[in-house]
Coordinates of C-alpha atoms in Angstrom, one line a residue:
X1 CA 109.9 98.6 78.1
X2 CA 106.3 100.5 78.6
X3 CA 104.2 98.7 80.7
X4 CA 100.8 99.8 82.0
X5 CA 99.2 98.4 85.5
X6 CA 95.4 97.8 84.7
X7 CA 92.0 97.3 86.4
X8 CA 88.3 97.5 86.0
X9 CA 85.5 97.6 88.4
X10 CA 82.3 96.1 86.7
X11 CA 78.3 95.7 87.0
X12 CA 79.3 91.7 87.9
X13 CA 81.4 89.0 86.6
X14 CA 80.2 87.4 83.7
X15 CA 79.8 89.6 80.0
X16 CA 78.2 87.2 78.3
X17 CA 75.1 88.0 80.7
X18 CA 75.5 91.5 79.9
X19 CA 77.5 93.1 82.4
X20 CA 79.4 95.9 81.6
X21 CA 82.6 97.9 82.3
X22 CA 81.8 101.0 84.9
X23 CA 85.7 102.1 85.7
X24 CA 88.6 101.5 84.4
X25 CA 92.5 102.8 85.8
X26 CA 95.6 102.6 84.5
X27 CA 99.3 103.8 85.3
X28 CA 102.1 103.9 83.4
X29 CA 105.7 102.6 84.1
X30 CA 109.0 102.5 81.9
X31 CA 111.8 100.9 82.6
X32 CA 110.3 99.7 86.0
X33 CA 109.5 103.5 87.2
X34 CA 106.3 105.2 87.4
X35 CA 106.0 107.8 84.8
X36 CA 103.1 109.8 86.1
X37 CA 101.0 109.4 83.4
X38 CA 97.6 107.7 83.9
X39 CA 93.9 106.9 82.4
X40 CA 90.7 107.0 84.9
X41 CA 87.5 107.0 83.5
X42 CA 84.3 105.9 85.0
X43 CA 81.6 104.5 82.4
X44 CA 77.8 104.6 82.3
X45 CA 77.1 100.9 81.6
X46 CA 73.2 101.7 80.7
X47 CA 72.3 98.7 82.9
X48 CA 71.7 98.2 86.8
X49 CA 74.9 97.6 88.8
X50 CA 74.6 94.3 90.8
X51 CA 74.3 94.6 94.3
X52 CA 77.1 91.9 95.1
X53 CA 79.2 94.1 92.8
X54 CA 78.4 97.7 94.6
X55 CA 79.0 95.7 98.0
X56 CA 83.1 95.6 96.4
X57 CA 83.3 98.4 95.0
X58 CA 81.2 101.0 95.9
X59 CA 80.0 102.6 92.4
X60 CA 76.1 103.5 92.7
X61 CA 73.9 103.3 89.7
X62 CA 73.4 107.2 90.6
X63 CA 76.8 108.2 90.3
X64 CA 77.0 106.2 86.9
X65 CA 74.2 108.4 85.4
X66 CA 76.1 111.2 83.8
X67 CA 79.4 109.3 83.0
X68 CA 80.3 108.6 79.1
X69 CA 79.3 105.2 77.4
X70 CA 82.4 103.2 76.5
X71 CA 82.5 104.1 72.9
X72 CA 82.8 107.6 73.9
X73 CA 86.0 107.3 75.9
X74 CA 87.0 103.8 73.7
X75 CA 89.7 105.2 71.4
X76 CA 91.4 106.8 74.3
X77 CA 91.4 103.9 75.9
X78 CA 93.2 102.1 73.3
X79 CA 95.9 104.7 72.2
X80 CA 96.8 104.6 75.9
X81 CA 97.4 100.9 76.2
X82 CA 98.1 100.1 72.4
X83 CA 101.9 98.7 72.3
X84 CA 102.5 98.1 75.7
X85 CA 103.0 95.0 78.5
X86 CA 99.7 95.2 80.6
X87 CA 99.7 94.1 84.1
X88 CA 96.7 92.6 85.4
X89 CA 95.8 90.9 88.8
X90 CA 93.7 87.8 87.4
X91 CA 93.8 89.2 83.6
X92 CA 91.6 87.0 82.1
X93 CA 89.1 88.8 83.8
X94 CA 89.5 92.3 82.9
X95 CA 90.8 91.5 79.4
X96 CA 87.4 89.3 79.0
X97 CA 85.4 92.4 79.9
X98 CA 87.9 94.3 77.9
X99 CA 87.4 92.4 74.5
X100 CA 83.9 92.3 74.8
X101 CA 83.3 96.3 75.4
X102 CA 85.6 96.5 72.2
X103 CA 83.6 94.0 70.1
X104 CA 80.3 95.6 71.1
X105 CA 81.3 98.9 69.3
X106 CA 83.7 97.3 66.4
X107 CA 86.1 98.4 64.8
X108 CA 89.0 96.8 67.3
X109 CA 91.2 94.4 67.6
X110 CA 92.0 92.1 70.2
X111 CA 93.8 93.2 73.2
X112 CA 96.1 90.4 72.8
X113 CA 97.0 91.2 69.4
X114 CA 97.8 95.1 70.5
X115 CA 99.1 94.2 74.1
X116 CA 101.3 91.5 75.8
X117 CA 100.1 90.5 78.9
X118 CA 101.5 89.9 82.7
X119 CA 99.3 87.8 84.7
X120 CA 100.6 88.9 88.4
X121 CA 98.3 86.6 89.7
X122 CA 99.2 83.6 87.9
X123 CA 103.1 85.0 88.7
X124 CA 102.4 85.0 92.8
X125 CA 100.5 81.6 92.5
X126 CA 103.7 80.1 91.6
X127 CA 106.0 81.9 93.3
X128 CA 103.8 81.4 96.6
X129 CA 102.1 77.7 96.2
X130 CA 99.3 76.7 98.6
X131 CA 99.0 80.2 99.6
X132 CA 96.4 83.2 99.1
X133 CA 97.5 85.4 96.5
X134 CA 95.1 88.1 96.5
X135 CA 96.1 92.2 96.4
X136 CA 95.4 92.6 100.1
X137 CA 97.4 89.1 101.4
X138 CA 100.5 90.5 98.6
X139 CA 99.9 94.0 100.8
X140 CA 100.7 92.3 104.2
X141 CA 103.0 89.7 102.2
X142 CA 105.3 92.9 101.0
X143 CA 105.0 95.5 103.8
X144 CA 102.7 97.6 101.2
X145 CA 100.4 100.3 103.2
X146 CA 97.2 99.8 101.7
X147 CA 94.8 101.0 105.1
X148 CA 93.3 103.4 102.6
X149 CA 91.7 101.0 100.4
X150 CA 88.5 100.3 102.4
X151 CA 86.6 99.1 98.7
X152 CA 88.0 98.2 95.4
X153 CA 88.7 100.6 92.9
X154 CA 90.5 100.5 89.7
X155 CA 92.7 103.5 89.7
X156 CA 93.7 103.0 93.3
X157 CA 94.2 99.2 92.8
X158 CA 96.3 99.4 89.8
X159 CA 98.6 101.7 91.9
X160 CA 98.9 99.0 94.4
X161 CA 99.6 96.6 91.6
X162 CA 102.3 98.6 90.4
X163 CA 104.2 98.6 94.1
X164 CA 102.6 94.7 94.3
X165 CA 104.1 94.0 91.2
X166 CA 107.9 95.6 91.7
X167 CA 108.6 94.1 94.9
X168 CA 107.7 90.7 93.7
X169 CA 109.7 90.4 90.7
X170 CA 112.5 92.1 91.9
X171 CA 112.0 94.4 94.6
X172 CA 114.8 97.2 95.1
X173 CA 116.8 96.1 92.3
X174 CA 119.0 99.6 92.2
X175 CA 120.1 98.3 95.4
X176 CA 121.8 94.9 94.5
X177 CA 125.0 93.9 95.7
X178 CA 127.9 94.9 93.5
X179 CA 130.3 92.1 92.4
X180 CA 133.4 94.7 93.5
X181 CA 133.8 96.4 90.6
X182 CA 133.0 100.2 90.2
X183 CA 130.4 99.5 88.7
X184 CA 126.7 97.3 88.2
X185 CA 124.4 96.1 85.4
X186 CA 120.9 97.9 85.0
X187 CA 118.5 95.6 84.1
X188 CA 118.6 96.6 80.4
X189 CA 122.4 95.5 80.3
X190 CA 123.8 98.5 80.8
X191 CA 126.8 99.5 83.5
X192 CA 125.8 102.3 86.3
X193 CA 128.6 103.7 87.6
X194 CA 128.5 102.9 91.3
X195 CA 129.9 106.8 93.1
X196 CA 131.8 106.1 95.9
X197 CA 131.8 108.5 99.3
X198 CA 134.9 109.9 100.6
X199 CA 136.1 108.4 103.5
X200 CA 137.0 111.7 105.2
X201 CA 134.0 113.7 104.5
X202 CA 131.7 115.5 107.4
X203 CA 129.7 113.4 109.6
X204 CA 125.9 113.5 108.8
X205 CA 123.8 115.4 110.9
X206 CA 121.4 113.2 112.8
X207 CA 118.1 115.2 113.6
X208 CA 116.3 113.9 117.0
X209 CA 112.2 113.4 117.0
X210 CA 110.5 115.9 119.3
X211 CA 108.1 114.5 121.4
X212 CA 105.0 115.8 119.3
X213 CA 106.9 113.4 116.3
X214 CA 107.0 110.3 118.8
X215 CA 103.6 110.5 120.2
X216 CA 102.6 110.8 116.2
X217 CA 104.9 107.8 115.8
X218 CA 103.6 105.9 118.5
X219 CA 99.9 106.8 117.1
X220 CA 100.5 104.9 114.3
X221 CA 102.3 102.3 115.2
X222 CA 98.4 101.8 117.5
X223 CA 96.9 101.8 113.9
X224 CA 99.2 99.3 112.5
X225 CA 98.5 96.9 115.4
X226 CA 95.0 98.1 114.9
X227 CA 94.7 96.3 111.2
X228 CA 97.5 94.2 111.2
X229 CA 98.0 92.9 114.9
X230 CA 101.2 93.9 115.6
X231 CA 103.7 96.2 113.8
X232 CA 107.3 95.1 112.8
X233 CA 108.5 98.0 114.8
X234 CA 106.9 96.6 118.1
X235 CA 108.0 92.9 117.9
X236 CA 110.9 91.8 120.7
X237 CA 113.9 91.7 118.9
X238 CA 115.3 88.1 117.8
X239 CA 118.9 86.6 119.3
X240 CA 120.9 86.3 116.3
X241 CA 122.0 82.8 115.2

């Protein structure tokens, strides 16, 4: 299956007051692996950016000035995520925004008759009730290193969907227990051959940190008790049960 991790940063949050797409970033996965391949554009919206938006994401009117209008970049857009399972944090947001930048220049479908769509946010709201289930709480939630988003932006936040998004339906799934056969089910249906190690083979060399690698170690563990309050590596260990 292609599937394509989406988002959009915009001049506010409503398009039928006339706000506009200003960035849009997308990465690629098949078969549950990143492929590489990506789309990042930023778009002149030919309209003031909000100040409660700029205050998320960062994006001056200035900067904007001598970026491509949306029909300019629009059928690149499309070819890229034409066919494929997009993943969205809150979709009807972006597809909203989406639909309405498509409509504006005709000539397009849909998204939903082009695209299926996975609404991670709607996924995490039910498989964590009661809870927050925004991109930053799903960081901490999955052990996800994300101290270098400091504002929102749409490339950089659809790459922290992607991780977001693999851990929580399914995590490490190459790493399943086998049922004691030689062999395991891919998620597609078919068996990978499990290799098994020879018993007597060499041990494995086990390389020692100097000290200049522990004090870089110990510096950030200091910045993950910095932003998280304390690091899993620093908590007293628990008496087993």
């Amino acid at each position: 299956m292609r599937q394509v991790v989406l988002d959009t940063e915009t001049t506010g949050i409503d398009p039928k007051q006339g706000h506009r797409i200003i960035e849009i970033g997308c990465v690629e996965m098949i078969g549950r692996k990143l492929t590489n391949r990506h789309f990042h554009v930023y778009i002149n919206p030919d309209r003031e950016v909000e100040e409660e938006a700029f205050q998320v994401h960062g994006i001056s009117n200035e900067f904007l000035a001598d970026k491509p209008r949306f029909h300019e970049v629009a059928q690149e857009f499309f070819d890229f995520i034409k066919g494929a399972e997009l993943i969205i944090h809150n979709a009807p947001f972006d597809i909203g925004f989406m639909d309405h930048e498509f409509a504006r220049i005709g000539g397009y479908p849909k998204t939903a008759e082009v695209c299926s769509v996975f609404d991670s946010l709607v996924y995490a709201r039910k498989k964590h009730p009661g809870q927050k289930n925004n991109l930053d709480v799903l960081c901490r939630r999955y052990g996800i290193d994300n101290s270098h988003r400091e504002l929102h932006g749409a490339l950089l936040d659809s790459e922290i969907l992607a991780d977001v998004y693999l851990l929580m339906t399914g995590g490490q799934t190459s790493l399943g227990l086998s049922n004691g056969s030689d062999s395991d089910s891919k998620e597609d249906g078919s068996e990978e051959v499990i290799r098994r190690l020879s018993a007597d083979r060499p041990r494995l060399k086990v390389i020692r940190p100097n000290e200049q690698e522990l004090k870089m170690h110990e510096e950030r563990l200091d910045l993950i008790d910095k932003k998280s309050g304390q690091s899993l590596w620093r908590k007293p260990e628990q008496p087993l049960n």
